[in-house]
Tab-separated table of C-alpha atoms in Angstrom:
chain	number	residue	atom	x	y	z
A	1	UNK	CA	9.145	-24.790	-48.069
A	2	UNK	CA	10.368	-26.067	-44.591
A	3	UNK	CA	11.634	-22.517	-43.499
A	4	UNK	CA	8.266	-21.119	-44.269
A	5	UNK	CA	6.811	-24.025	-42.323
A	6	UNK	CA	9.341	-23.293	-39.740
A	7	UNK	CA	8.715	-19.247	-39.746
A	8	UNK	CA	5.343	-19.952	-39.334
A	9	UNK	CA	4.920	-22.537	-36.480
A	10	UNK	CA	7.765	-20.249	-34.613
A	11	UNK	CA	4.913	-17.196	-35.390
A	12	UNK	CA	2.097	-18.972	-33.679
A	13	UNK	CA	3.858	-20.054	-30.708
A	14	UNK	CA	4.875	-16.545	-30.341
A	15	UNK	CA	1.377	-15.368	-30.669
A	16	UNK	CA	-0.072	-18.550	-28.427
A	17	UNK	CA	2.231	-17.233	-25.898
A	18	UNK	CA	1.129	-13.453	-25.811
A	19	UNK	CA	-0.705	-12.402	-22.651
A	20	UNK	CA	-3.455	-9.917	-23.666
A	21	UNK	CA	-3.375	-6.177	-22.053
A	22	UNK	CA	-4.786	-5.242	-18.912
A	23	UNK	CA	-6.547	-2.409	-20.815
A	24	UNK	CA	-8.417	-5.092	-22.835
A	25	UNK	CA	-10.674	-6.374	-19.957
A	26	UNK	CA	-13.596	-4.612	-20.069
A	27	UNK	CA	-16.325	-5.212	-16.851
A	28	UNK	CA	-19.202	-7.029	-18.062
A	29	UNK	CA	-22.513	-4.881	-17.513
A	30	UNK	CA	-24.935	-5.664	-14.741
A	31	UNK	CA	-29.092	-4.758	-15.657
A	32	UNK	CA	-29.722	-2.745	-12.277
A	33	UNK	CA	-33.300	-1.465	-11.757
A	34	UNK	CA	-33.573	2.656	-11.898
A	35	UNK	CA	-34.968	2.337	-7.941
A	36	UNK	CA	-35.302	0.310	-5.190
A	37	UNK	CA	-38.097	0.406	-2.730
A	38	UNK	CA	-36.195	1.043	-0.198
A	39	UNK	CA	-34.099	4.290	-1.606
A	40	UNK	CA	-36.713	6.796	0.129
A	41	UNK	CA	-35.353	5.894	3.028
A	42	UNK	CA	-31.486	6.070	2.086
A	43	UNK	CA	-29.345	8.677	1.715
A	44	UNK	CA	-26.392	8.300	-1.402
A	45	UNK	CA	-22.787	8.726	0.300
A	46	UNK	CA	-20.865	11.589	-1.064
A	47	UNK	CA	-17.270	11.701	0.367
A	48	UNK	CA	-15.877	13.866	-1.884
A	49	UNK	CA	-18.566	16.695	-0.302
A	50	UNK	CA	-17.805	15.692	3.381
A	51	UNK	CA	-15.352	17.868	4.242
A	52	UNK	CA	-13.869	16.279	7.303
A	53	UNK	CA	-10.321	16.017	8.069
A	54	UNK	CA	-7.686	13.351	8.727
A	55	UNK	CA	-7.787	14.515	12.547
A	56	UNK	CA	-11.379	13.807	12.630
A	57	UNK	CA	-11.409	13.176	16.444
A	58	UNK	CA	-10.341	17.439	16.884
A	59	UNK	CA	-14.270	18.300	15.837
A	60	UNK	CA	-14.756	17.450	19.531
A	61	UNK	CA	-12.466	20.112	21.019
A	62	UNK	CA	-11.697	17.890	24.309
A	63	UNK	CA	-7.642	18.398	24.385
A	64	UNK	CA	-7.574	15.005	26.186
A	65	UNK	CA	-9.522	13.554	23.674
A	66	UNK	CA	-6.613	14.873	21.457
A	67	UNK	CA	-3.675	13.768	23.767
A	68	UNK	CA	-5.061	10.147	23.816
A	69	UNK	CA	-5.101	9.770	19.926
A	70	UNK	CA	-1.934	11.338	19.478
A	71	UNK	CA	-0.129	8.814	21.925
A	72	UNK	CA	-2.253	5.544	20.332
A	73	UNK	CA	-0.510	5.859	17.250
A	74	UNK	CA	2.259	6.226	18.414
A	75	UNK	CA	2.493	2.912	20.453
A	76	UNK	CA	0.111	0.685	18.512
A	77	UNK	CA	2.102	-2.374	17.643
A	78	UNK	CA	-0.737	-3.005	14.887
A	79	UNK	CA	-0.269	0.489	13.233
A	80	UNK	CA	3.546	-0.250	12.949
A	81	UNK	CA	2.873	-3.451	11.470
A	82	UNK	CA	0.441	-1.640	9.220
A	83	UNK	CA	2.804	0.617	7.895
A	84	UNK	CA	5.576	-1.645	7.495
A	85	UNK	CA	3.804	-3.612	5.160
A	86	UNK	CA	2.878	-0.670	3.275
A	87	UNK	CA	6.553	-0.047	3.019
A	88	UNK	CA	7.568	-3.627	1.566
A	89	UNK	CA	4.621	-3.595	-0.729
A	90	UNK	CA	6.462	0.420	-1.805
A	91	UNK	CA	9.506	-1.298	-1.915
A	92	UNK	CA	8.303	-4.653	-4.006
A	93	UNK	CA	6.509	-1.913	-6.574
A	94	UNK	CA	9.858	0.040	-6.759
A	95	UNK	CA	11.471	-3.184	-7.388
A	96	UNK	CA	9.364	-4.288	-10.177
A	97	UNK	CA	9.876	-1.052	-11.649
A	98	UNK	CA	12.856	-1.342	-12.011
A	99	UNK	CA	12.781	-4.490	-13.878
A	100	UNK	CA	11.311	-2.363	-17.147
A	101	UNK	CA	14.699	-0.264	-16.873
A	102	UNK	CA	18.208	-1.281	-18.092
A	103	UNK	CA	20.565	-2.688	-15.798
A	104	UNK	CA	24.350	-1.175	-15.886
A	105	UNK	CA	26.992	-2.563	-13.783
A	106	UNK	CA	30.497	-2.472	-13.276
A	107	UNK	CA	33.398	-4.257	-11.894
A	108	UNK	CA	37.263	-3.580	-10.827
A	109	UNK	CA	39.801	-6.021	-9.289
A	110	UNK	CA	43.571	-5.436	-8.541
A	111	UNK	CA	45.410	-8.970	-8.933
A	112	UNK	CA	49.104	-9.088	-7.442
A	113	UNK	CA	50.926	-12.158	-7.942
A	114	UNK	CA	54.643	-13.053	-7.136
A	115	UNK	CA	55.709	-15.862	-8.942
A	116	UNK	CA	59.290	-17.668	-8.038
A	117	UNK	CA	60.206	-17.623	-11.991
A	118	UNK	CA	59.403	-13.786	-12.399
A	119	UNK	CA	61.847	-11.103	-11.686
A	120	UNK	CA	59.610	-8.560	-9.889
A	121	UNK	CA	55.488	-8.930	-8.657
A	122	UNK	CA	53.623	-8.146	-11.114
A	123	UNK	CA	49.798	-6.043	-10.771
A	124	UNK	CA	47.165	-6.765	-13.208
A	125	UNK	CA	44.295	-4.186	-13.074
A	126	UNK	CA	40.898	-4.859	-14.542
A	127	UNK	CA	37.868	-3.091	-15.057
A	128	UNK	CA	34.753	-4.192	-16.412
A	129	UNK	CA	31.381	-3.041	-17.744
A	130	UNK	CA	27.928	-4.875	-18.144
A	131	UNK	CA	24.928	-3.593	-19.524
A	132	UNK	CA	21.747	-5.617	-19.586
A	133	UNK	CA	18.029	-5.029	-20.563
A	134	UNK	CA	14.877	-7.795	-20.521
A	135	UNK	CA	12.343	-6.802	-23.687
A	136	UNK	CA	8.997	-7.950	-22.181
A	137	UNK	CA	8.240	-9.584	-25.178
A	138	UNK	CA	5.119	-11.728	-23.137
A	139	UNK	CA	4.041	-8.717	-21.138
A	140	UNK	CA	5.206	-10.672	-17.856
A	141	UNK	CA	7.168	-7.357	-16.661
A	142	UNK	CA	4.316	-5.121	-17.342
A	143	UNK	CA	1.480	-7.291	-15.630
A	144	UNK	CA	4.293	-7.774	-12.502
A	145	UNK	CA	4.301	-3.924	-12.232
A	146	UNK	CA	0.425	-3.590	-12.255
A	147	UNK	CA	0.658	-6.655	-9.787
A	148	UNK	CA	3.300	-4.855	-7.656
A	149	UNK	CA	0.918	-1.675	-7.840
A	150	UNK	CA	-2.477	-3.148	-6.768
A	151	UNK	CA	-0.855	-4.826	-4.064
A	152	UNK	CA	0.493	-1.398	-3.174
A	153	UNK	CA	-2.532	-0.168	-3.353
A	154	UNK	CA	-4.134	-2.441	-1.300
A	155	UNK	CA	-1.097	-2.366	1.189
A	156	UNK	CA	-1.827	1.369	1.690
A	157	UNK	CA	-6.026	0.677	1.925
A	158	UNK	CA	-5.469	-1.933	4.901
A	159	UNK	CA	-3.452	0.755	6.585
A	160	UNK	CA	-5.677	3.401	5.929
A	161	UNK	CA	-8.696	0.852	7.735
A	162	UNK	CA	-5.898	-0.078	10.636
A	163	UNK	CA	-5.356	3.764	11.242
A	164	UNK	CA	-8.986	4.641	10.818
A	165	UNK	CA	-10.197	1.550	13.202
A	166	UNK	CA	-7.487	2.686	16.110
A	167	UNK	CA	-8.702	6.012	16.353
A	168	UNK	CA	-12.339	5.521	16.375
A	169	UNK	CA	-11.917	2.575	18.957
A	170	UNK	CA	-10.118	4.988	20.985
A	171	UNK	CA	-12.772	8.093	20.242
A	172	UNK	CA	-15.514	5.108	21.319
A	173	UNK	CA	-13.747	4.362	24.400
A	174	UNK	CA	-12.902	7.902	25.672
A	175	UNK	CA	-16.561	9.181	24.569
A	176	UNK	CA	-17.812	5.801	26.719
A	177	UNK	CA	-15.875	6.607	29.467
A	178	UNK	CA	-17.430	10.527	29.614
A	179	UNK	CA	-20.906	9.184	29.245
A	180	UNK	CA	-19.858	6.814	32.084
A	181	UNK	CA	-18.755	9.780	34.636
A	182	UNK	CA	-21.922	12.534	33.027
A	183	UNK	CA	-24.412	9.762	34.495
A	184	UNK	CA	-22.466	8.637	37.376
A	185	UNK	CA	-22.467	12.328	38.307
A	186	UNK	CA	-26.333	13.106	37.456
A	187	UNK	CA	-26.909	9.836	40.013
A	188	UNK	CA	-24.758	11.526	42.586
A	189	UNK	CA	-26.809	14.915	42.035
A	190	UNK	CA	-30.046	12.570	42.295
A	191	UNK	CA	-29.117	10.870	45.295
A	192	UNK	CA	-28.030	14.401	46.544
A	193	UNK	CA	-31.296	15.671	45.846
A	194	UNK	CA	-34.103	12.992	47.619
């Protein structure tokens, strides 16, 4: 009678300890209204239909326009930052990865000793072999690789935004600076003119 009672406490700790999956969560709904009053006057995004590309600044045609962007990323402490980040938060995902796998390892040493009471030195050789694997048993491995992956994920967002932010402050700033010399040169022409 006490084993069962023993079987069975060990069973529910085991089950009080389970995490539940991921793929159990479901979002909970949200009542929306079919229209807004306002959505005459907006227009639904579609980015999968914009077909722009990554160069987005080249629709311009200005090759100085195309210079400039070319040496911002290249020198933009913030970008490198950026993309480091992206590269630990690669590395940390890899890492936890890993974790599901087994783990083999191996060892050798050479020992030489020359004891007074011995005849000759004597060599011992050695070689050794470990092998060893965690079961996630509590799902902790599993939910530190989804972890690993949305942090990835965001890692590689925020660079995306750095990159994107860069080269439109840069487009701004050029396209300011043409606007700037167009009117200072229509002024000019004005002047010229009365």
């Amino acid at each position: 009678m006490a084993g069962v009672l023993a079987a069975a406490l060990a069973l529910s700790l085991l089950a009080a300890c389970q995490t539940p999956p991921t793929s159990a969560y479901s979002r909970p709904g949200v009542d929306l209204p079919d229209a807004f009053a306002e959505s005459a006057l907006w227009k639904r995004a579609n980015p999968a239909a914009a077909d722009v590309p990554q160069a987005w600044w080249v629709l311009y045609g200005d090759d100085t326009l195309n210079a400039l962007q070319q040496r911002v990323a290249l020198n933009n402490l913030n970008l490198q930052a950026s993309v480091a980040q992206w590269r630990v938060a690669q590395a940390a995902l890899a890492s936890a990865r890993a974790s599901l796998s087994p783990t083999l390892g191996t060892t050798a040493q050479v020992t030489r000793s020359d004891a007074p009471t011995s005849p000759a030195p004597s060599t011992v050789y050695s070689l050794g072999l470990a092998a060893s694997w965690e079961i996630d048993l509590f799902g902790r491995l599993g939910a530190s690789v989804d972890a690993a992956q949305a942090r990835e994920q965001a890692s590689a967002a925020d660079l995306a935004a750095v990159r994107l932010a860069l080269h439109a402050s840069a487009a701004q700033t050029y396209l300011a600076l043409r606007a700037a010399e167009a009117q200072a040169d229509v002024i000019e022409r004005s002047i010229a003119a009365f």
